[in-house]
Every structure is written in structure tokens, then in C-alpha cells.
CSV table of C-alpha atoms and ligand atoms in Angstrom, one decimal:
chain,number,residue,atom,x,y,z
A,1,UNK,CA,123.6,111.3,84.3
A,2,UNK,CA,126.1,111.1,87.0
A,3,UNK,CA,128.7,107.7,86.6
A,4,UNK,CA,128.0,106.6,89.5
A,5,UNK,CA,124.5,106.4,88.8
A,6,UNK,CA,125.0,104.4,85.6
A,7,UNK,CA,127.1,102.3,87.8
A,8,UNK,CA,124.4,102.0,90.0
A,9,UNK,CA,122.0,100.1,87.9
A,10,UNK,CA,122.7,96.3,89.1
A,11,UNK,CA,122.1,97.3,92.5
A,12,UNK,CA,119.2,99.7,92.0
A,13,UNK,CA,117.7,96.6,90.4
A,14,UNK,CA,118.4,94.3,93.7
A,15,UNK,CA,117.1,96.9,95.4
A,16,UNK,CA,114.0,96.8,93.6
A,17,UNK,CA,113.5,93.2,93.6
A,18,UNK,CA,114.2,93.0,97.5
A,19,UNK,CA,111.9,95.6,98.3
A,20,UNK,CA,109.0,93.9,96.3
A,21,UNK,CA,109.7,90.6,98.5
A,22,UNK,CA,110.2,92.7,101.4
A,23,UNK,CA,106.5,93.9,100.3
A,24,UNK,CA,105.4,90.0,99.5
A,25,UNK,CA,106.9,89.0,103.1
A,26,UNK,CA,105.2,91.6,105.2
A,27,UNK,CA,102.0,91.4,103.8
A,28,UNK,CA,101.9,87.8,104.6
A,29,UNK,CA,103.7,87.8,107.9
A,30,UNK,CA,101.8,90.8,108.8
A,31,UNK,CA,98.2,88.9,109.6
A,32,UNK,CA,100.2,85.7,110.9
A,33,UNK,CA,101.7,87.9,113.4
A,34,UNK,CA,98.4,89.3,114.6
A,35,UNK,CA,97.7,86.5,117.2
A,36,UNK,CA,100.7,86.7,118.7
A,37,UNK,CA,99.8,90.4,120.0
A,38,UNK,CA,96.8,89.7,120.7
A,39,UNK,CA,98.2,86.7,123.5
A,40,UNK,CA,101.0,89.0,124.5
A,41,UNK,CA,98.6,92.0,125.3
A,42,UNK,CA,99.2,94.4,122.9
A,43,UNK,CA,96.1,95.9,121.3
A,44,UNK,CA,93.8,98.7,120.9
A,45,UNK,CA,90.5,99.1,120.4
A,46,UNK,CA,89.0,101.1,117.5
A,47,UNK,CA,87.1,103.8,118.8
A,48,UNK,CA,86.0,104.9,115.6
A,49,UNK,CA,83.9,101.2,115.3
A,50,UNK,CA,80.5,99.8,116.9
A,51,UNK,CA,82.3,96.4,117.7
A,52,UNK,CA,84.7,96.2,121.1
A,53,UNK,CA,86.8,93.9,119.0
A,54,UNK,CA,90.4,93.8,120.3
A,55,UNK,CA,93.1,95.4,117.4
A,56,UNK,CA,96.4,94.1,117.5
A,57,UNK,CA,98.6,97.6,118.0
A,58,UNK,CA,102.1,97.9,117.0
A,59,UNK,CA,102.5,96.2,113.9
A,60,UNK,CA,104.8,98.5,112.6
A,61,UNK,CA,107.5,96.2,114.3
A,62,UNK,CA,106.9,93.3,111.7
A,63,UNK,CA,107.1,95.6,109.2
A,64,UNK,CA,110.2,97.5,110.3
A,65,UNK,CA,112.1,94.2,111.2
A,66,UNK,CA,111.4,93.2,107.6
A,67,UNK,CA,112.9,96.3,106.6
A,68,UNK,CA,115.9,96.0,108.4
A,69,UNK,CA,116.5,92.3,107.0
A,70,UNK,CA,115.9,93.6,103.2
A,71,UNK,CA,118.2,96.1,104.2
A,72,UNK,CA,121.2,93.6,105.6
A,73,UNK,CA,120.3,91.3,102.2
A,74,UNK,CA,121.0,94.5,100.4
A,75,UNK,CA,124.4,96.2,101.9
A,76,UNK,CA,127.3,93.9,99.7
A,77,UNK,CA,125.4,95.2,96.3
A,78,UNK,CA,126.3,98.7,96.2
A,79,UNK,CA,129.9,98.5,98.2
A,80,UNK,CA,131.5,95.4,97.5
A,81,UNK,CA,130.4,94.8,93.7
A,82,UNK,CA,131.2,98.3,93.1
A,83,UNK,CA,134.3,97.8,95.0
A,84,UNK,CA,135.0,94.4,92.8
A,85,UNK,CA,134.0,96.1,89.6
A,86,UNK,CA,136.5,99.0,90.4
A,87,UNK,CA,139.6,97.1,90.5
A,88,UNK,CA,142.7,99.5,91.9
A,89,UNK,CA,140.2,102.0,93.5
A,90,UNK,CA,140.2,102.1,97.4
A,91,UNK,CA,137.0,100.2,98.7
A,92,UNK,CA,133.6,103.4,99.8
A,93,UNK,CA,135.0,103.6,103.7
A,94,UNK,CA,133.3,106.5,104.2
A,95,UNK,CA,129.8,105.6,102.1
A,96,UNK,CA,130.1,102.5,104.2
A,97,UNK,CA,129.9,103.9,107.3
A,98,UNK,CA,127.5,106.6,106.4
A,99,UNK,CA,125.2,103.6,105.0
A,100,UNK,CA,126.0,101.3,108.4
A,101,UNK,CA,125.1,104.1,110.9
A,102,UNK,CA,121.9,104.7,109.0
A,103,UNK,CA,120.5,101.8,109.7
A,104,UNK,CA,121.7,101.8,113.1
A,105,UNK,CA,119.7,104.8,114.0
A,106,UNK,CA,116.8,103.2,112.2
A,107,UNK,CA,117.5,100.0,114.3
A,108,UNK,CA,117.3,102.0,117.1
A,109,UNK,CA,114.5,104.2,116.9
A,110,UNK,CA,112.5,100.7,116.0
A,111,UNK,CA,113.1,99.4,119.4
A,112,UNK,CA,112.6,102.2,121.4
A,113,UNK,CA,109.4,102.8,119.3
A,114,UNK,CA,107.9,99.7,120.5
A,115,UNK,CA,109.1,99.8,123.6
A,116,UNK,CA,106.7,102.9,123.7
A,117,UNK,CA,104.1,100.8,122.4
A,118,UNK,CA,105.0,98.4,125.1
A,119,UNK,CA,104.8,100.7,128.1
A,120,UNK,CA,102.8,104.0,126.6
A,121,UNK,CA,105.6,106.0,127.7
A,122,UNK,CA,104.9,109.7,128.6
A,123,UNK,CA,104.9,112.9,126.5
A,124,UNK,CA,108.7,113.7,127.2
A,125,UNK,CA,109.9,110.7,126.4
A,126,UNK,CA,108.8,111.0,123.1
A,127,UNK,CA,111.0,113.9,122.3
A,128,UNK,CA,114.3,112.0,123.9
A,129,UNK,CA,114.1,109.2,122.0
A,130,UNK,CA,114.5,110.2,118.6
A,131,UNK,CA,117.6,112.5,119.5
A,132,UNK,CA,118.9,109.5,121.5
A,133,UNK,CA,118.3,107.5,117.9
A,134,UNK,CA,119.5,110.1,116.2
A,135,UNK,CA,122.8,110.5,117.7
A,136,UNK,CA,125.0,107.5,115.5
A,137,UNK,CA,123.7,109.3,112.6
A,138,UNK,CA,124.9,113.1,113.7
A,139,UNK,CA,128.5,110.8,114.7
A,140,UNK,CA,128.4,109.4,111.4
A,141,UNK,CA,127.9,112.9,109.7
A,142,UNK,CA,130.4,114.9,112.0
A,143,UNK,CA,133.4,112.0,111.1
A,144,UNK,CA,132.4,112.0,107.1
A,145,UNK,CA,130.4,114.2,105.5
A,146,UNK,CA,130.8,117.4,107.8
A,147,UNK,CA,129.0,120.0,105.8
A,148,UNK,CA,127.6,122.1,108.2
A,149,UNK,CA,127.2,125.0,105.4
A,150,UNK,CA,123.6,126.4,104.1
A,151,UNK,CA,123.2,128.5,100.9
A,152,UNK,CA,121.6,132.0,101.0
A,153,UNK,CA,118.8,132.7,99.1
A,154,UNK,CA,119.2,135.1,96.5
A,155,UNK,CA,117.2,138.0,98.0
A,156,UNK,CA,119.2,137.7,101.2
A,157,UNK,CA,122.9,137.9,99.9
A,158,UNK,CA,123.7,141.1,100.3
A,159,UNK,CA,123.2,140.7,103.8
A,160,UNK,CA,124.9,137.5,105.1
A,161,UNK,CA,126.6,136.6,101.6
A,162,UNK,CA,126.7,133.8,99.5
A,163,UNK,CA,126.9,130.9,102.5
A,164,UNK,CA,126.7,130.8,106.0
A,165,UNK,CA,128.4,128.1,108.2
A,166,UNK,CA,125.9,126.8,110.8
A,167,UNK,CA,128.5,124.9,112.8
A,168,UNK,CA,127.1,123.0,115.7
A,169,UNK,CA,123.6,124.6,115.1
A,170,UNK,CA,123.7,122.4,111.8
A,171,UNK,CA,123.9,119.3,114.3
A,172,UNK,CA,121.0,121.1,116.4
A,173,UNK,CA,118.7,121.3,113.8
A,174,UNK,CA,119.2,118.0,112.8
A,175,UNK,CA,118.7,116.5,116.1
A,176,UNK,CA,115.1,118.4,116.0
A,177,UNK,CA,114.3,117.5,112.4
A,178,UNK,CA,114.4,114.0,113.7
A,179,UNK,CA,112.4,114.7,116.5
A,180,UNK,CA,110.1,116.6,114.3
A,181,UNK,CA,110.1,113.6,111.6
A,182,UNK,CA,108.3,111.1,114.0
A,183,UNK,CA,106.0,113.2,116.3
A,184,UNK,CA,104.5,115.0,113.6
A,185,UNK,CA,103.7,111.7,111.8
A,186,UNK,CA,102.3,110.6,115.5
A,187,UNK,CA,100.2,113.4,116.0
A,188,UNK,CA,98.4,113.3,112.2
A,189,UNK,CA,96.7,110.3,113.9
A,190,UNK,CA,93.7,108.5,114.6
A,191,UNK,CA,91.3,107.2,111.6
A,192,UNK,CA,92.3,104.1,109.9
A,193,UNK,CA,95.0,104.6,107.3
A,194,UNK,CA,96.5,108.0,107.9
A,195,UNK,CA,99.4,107.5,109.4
A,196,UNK,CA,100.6,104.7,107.3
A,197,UNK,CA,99.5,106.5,104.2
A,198,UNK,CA,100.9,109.8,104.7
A,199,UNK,CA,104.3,107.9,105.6
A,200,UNK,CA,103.8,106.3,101.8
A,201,UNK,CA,103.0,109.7,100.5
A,202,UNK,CA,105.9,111.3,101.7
A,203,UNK,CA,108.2,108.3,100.8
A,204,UNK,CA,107.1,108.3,97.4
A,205,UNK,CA,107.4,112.1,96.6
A,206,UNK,CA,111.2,112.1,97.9
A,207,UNK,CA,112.0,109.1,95.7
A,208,UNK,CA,110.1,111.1,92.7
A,209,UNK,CA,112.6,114.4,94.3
A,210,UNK,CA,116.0,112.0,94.4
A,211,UNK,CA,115.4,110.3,90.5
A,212,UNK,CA,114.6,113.8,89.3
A,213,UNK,CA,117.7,115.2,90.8
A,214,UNK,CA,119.4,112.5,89.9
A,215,UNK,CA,118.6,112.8,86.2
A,216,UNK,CA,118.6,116.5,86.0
A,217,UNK,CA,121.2,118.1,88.7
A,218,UNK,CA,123.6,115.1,88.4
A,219,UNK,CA,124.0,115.3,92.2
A,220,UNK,CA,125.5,113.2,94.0
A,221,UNK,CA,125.4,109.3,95.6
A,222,UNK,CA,123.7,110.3,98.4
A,223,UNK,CA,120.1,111.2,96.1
A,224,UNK,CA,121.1,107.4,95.4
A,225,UNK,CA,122.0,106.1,99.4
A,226,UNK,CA,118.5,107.9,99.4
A,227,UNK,CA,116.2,105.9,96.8
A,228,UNK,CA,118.3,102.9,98.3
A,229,UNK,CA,116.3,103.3,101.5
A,230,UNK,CA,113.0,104.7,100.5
A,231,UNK,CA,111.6,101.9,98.0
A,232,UNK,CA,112.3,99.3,100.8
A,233,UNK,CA,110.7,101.3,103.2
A,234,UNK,CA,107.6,101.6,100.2
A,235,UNK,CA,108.0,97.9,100.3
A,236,UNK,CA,106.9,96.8,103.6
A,237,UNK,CA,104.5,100.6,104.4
A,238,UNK,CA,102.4,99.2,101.6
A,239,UNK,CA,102.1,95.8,102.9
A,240,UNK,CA,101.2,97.5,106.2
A,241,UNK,CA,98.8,100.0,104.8
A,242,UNK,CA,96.5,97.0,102.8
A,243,UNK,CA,96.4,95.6,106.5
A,244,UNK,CA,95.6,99.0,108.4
A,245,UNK,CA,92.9,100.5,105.9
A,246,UNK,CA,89.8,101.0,106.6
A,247,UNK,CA,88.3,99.0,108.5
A,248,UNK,CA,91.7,98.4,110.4
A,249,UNK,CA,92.9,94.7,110.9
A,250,UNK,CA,95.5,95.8,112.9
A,251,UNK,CA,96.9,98.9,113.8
A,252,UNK,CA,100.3,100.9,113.0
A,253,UNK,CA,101.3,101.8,116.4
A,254,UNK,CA,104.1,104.6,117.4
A,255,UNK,CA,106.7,101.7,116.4
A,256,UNK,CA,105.8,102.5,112.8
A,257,UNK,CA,105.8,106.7,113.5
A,258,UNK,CA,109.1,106.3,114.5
A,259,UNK,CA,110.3,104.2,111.9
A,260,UNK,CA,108.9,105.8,109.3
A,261,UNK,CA,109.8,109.7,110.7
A,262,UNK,CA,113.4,108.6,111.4
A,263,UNK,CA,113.7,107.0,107.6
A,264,UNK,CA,112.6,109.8,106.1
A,265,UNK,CA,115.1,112.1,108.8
A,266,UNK,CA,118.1,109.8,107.7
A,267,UNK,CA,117.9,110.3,104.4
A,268,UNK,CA,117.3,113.8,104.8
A,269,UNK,CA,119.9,114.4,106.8
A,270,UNK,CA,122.6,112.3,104.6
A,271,UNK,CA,121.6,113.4,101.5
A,272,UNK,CA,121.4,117.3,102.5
A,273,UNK,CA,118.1,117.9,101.8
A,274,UNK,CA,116.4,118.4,105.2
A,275,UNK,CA,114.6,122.0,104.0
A,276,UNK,CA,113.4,120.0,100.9
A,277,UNK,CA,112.1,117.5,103.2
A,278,UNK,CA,110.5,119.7,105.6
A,279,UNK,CA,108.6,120.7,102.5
A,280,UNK,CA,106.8,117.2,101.5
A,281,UNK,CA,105.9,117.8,105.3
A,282,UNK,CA,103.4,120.7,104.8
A,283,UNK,CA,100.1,118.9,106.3
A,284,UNK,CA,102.1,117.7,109.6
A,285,UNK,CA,103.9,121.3,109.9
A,286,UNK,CA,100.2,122.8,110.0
A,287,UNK,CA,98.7,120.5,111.8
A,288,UNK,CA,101.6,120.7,114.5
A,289,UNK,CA,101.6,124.5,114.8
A,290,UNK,CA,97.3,124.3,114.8
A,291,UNK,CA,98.1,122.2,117.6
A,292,UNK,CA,100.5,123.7,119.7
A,293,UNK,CA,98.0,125.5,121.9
A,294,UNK,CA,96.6,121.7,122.9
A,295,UNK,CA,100.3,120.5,122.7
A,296,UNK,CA,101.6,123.2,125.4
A,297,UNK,CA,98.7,122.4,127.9
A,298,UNK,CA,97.6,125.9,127.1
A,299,UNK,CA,94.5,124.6,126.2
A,300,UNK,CA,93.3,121.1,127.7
A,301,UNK,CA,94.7,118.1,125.2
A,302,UNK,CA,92.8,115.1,126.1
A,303,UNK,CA,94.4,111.4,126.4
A,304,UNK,CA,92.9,110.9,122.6
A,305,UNK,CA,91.9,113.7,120.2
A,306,UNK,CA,90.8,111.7,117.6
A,307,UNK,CA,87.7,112.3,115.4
A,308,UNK,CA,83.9,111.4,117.3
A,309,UNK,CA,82.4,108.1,116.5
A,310,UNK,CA,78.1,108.7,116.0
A,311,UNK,CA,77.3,104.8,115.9
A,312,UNK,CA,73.8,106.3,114.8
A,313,UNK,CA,75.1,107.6,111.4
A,314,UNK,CA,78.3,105.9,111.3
A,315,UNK,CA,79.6,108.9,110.4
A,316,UNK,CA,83.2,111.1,112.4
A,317,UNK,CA,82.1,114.4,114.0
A,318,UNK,CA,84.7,116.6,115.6
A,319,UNK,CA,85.8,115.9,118.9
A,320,UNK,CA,85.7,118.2,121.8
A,321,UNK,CA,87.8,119.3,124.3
A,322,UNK,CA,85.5,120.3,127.4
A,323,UNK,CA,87.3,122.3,130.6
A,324,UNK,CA,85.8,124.9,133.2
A,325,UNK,CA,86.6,128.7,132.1
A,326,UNK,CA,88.4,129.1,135.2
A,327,UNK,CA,90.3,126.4,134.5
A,328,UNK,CA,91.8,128.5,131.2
A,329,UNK,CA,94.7,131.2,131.7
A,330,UNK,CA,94.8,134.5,130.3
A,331,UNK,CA,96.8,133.4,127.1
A,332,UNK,CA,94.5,130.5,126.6
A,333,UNK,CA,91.3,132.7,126.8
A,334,UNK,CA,92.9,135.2,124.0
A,335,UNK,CA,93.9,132.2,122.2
A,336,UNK,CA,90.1,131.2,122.0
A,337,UNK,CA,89.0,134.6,121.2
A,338,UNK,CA,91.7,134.6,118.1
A,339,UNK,CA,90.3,130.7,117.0
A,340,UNK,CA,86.8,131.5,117.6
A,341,UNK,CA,87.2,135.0,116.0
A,342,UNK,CA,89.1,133.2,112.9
A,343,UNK,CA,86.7,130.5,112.7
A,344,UNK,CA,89.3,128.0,112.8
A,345,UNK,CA,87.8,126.0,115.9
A,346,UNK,CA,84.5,125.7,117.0
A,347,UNK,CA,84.2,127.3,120.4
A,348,UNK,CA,80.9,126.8,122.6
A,349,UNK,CA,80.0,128.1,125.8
A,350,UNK,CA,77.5,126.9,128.4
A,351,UNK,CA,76.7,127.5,131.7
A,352,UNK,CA,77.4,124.3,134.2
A,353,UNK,CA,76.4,124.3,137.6
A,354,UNK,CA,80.3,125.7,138.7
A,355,UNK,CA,80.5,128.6,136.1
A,356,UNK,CA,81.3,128.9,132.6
A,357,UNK,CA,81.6,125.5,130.6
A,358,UNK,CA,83.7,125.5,127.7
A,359,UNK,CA,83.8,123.2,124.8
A,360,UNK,CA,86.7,123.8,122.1
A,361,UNK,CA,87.3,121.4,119.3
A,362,UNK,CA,90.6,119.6,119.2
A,363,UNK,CA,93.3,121.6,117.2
A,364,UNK,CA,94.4,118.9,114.6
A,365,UNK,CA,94.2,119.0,110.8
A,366,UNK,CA,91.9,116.2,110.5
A,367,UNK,CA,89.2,117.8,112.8
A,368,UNK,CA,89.7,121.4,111.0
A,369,UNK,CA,89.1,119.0,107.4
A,370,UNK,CA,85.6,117.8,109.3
A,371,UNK,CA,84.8,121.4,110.4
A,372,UNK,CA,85.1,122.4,106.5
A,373,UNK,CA,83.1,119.0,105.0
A,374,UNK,CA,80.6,118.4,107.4
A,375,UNK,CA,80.2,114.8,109.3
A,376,UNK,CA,82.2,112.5,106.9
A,377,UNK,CA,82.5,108.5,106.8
A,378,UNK,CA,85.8,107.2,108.1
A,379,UNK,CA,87.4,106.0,105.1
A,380,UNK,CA,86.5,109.2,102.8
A,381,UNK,CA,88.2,111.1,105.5
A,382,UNK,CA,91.2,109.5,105.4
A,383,UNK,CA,91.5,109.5,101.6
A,384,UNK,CA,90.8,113.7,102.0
A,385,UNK,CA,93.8,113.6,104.4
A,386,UNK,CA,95.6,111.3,102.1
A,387,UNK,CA,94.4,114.1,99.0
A,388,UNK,CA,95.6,117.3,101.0
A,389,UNK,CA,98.9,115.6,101.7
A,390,UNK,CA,99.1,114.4,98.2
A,391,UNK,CA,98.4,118.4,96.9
A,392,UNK,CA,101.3,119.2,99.7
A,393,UNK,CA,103.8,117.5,97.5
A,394,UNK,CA,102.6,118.5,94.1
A,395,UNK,CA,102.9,122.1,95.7
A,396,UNK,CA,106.5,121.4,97.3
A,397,UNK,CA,107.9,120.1,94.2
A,398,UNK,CA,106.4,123.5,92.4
A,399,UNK,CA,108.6,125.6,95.3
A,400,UNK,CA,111.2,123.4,95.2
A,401,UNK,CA,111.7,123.6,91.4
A,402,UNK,CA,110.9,126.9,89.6
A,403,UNK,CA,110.7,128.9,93.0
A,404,UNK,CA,114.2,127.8,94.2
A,405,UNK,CA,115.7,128.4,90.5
A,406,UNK,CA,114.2,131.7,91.4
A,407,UNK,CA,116.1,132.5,94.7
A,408,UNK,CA,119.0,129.9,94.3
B,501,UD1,C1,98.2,110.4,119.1
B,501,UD1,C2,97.4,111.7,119.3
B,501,UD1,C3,96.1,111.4,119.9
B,501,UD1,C4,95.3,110.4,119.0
B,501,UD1,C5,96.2,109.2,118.8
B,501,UD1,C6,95.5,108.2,117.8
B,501,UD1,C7,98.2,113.9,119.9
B,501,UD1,C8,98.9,114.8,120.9
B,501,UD1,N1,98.1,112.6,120.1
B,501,UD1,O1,98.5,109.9,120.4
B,501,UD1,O2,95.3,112.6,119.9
B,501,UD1,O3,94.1,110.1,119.5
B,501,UD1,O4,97.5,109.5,118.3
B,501,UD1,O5,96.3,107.4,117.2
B,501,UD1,O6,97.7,114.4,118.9
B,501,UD1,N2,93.1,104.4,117.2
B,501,UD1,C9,91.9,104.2,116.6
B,501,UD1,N3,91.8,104.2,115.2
B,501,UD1,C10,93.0,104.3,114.4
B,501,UD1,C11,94.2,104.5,115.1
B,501,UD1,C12,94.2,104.5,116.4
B,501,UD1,O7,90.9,104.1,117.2
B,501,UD1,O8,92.9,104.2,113.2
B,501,UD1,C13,93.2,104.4,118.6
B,501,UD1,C14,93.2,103.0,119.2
B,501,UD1,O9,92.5,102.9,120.4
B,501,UD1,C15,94.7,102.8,119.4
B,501,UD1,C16,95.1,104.2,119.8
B,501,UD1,O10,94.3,105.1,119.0
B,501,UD1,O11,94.9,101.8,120.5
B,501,UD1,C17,96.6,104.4,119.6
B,501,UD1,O12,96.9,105.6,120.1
B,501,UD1,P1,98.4,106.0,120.4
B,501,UD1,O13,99.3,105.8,119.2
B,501,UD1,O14,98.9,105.3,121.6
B,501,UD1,O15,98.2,107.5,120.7
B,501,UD1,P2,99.4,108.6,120.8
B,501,UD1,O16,100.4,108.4,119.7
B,501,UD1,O17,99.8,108.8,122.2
B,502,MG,MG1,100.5,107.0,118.1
């Protein structure tokens, strides 16, 4: 293993024992809290429930404020004891900075998450505010780390050699795996525990990715800046996700999307590995292309496309989007014909008193899963979800492993 790892072990262990308080302290705060939103007007109602009860919505501010504070306890252990313990050697500037704008696009992205939450901002603003969040981190990595290069896979050499330099498009695509980090966490939404769980899915597998590299490809610090941000982040997600299981206490909010799709974009970004990344998201890169049709207005999106509530059964049915036929343009009818055709929506057709009625089943993942299973209870659905995105990372660890040996 890598020196710097070995050197590492002191504050890997603070880092541990802050993220399990950080864990202790949400969990507790996390409850406490809930009144507080509740006066201040900031709930939900579940509509997947019988009872009107008011949900405080938004939580995922208490949790990412704890973060941040776990992280501020935590920045002297790995600069200045190392820097202490190195004697003559010139003091991480670089590492610093990279660690310090981190969390300042993290920071960021918190607040304007909840200030979504605050004023349910529109559809477009939701695609500005990670790239504004984004932007001390792309600074950070344009000043210090610079790498804009990409390796060619194997079967592709001959053609563009051994390694292409992206140049500004490297900062592009960053910017958009940012973007992509937190909607697509957003839109996998709507039945009590999903978002939070995936979001402690996906932690998990990249700190099982960045201990295996470290171990085994002696790479370098930043698999280690990595863990350093992901077990805190486990921390206070898990406190979260005991409060927003089923049935739902209180709920996540976009404030927590963000957070959590930004956390996971830092340390992608920082530590390289954004196409490694982009693989623990397999479930949220299906179920945003599925949804692109809905997405792009080519077919009606509703305000809410969350699974239907029968209070008979207590069981989730799909949910429906209902428009006019006339209402669809020509793209939209072929796209019908291609899902109906496919079976990969459920597409009626009635006649209403003004022509054609149709009735198309919202194009997300979890609707698709209830499609295959039948009418499911809420809670088994979200441990399916929670099962398929579990599977994802067991198979993106098999492509990222023997596969990329393969081609790499
Ligand atoms: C996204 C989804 C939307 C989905 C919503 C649910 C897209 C384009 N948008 O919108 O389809 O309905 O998330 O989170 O796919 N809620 C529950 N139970 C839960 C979680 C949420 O009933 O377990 C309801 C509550 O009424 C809560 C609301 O969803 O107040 C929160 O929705 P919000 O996060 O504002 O929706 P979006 O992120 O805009
Ligand atoms: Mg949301």
C-alpha cells in the first residue's frame, strides 16, 4: 500500500469516529428539528398514505449542515498533523485547496438546494444550480490538478492513440456530471426511502471502489480525499434514512438530492474517476433516458409522477399520465407506438367526448419495476429499488474490474 496511505491511518480513524457522531448527532437532531418545519411551513404531504398528516420536507438540511460541521472538525487531521509529522517537507498547498473548495461547492449546492425547497423553484433552475455550485470545484481543478487527459480503450487505439486531451470539454463534462449527479437522484423519487437509500447505496459502493484501489492499484491520495468525504456523508444519510423509511417521519427534500449528487460529483471529479462513477449510477442513467420523453414535454410530465396510492388495498399502482391525442405531436405518437409496441409502458386508449383520450404510464424506473411485479406495498417496492440498485454496483464493479483489465 501506498505511504501515504499508511500515513493516513490516524486520520482515517478520526474520520471514522467523527462520522459515527455525525451519525449519533443527526439522528437525534433530526426529529427535534421536525417542529420547527412544521411552524416555518415547510412540509409535504405523503400521497402514498390514507392520513392528511403534514411531513416535515427538507430535512436533508440538518443532515447536510451536520456534515459540513464533521467536515470543519475534520480538516487539521489530514494537513496539519501530516504536515507536523513531516518535519522539513513544504506543508499540502495544493491538497488543501483542492479539499477547501470541495466543501465549498458542497456548501453551496446545500443552500441553494433548500432554497429550492423553500421556493419550489422551476425546472430550469434546477439545471443552473449545480453548474453554478460546481464552478469553485472546476477553479479548484483548472489551478491544481489540471488533468484534462482520458485513456483510450484498447480496441480504439489504433484510431485516436493511446490518450486524448479533452481540454476545455474535460471542464464541460464535469460541469454536466454535476448536473447529472443531483437530478438524477431527484427524479428516482417518490416512495418513502428511495432517494435517501440509493444515495447510501452509491456512497457505500465508491468507498468499497476507493479502499480496493487503494489496496490494490496503490493509487493515489485523492481515492483517500475520497473515503475522507464519503463515510461522513454515510454518517448523517443513515441517520436520515432511519427517519425517512417507510412510513416517512419526515421527508428528504431536493436539499438532500443535491447534497448527496454534488458529494458524490466532487469526489468524482477530484479523484478522476467520473466514468467509474457514472457506473454505480446505472438505475438513475435508465431511469433518466426512460424518462426523457416525459422530461422533454414530448409527452405530458405531470407536476408529480410518483407511484398511485389504492387506500382500498394499500397497495402502489402505476400512475398515469392522461392528455387528448391531439394534444400529442407526431414524434410523441411514434414514441407511443415504439413503448406500447416494446411493452415498456402501458398505453390505453379511450374515446372522450372531444376525441381520442390517451392514458400512458409515467416513464420512470420505479413505475416500469410495478409494471413487471404487479401492485406492490410501499415499503417492498422501495427495498426492490434499493435491490436493483444494489445489483447495479455488484455489476459495475464486475465492468470496472476484469472488463477494464480487458480494454485498459
Ligand atoms: C420529483 C419527480 C416527481 C416526483 C417527486 C417525488 C420528475 C420529473 N420529478 O419531483 O415526478 O413525484 O420527485 O419526490 O420525475 N412525496 C411523497 N412520498 C415520498 C417522497 C415524496 O409523497 O416518499 C411527495 C410529497 O408530497 C412531497 C413531494 O413528493 O412533498 C416532494 O416532491 P419534490 O421533491 O418537490 O418533487 P420534485 O423533485 O420536483
Ligand atoms: Mg425532489
Amino acid at each position: 500500500m501506498a505511504n501515504e496511505v499508511g500515513n493516513a491511518a490516524g486520520p482515517l480513524a478520526c474520520n471514522l469516529l467523527l462520522s459515527f457522531l455525525a451519525f449519533l448527532i443527526a439522528k437525534r437532531l433530526i426529529p427535534s428539528m421536525s417542529s420547527h418545519f412544521i411552524r416555518a411551513k415547510l412540509f409535504g404531504r405523503d400521497l402514498n398514505k390514507t392520513s392528511n398528516d403534514p411531513v416535515p420536507e427538507g430535512l436533508g438540511v440538518v443532515c447536510g449542515t451536520v456534515y459540513l460541521v464533521a467536515m470543519f472538525a475534520f480538516i487539521p487531521f489530514p494537513f496539519l498533523f501530516a504536515w507536523l509529522q513531516s518535519g522539513p517537507h513544504p506543508f499540502p498547498h495544493e491538497q488543501f485547496v483542492v479539499f477547501l473548495s470541495a466543501l465549498l461547492s458542497i456548501c453551496c449546492m446545500i443552500l441553494l438546494g433548500f432554497g429550492d425547497d423553500v421556493l419550489d423553484l422551476p425546472w430550469r433552475h434546477r439545471l443552473i444550480l449545480p453548474t453554478v455550485a460546481s464552478l469553485p470545484l472546476l477553479m479548484a481543478y483548472l489551478v491544481t490538478i489540471q488533468r484534462t487527459i482520458i485513456v483510450v480503450p484498447l480496441p480504439l487505439r489504433f484510431l485516436l492513440g493511446n490518450n486524448i486531451d479533452l481540454g476545455l470539454l474535460y471542464y464541460i463534462y464535469m460541469g454536466m456530471l454535476a448536473v447529472f449527479c443531483t437530478n438524477s437522484i431527484n427524479i428516482l423519487a417518490g416512495i418513502n426511502g428511495v432517494e435517501c437509500g440509493q444515495s447510501v447505496v452509491i456512497a457505500a459502493s465508491v468507498v468499497i471502489f476507493n479502499i480496493m484501489e487503494l489496496i490494490f492499484q496503490e493509487a493515489g491520495w485523492f481515492h483517500l480525499f475520497s473515503l475522507y468525504f464519503l463515510i461522513p456523508f454515510l454518517g448523517v444519510s443513515l441517520a436520515l434514512l432511519h427517519h425517512n423509511w417507510y412510513p416517512s417521519a419526515v421527508f428528504v427534500g431536493d436539499t438532500f438530492c443535491y447534497f448527496a449528487g454534488m458529494t458524490f460529483a466532487v469526489v468524482g471529479i477530484l479523484g478522476h474517476f467520473g466514468k467509474t462513477l457514472l457506473l454505480f449510477f446505472l438505475p438513475q442513467i435508465v431511469n433518466f433516458l426512460y424518462s426523457v420523453p416525459q422530461l422533454f414535454k414530448i409527452i405530458p410530465c405531470p407536476r408529480h409522477r410518483l407511484p398511485k396510492f389504492h387506500p382500498e388495498s394499500g397497495l402502489l399502482h402505476m400512475s398515469y399520465s392522461q392528455f387528448k391525442s391531439n394534444d400529442l405531436s407526431r414524434i410523441g405518437h411514434i414514441l407511443l407506438h415504439i413503448l406500447s409496441t416494446f411493452h415498456l409502458a402501458d398505453v390505453q386508449r379511450g374515446k372522450g367526448e372531444d376525441g381520442t383520450e390517451i392514458r400512458v404510464s409515467n416513464l420512470t424506473l420505479i413505475n416500469f419495476v410495478i409494471k413487471i411485479v404487479g401492485p406492490i406495498r410501499e415499503d417492498k417496492l422501495t427495498k426492490c429499488m434499493l435491490a436493483i440498485q444494489i445489483l447495479g454496483s455488484a455489476a459495475a464493479l464486475f465492468i470496472r474490474y476484469p472488463l477494464a483489465w480487458t480494454f485498459y
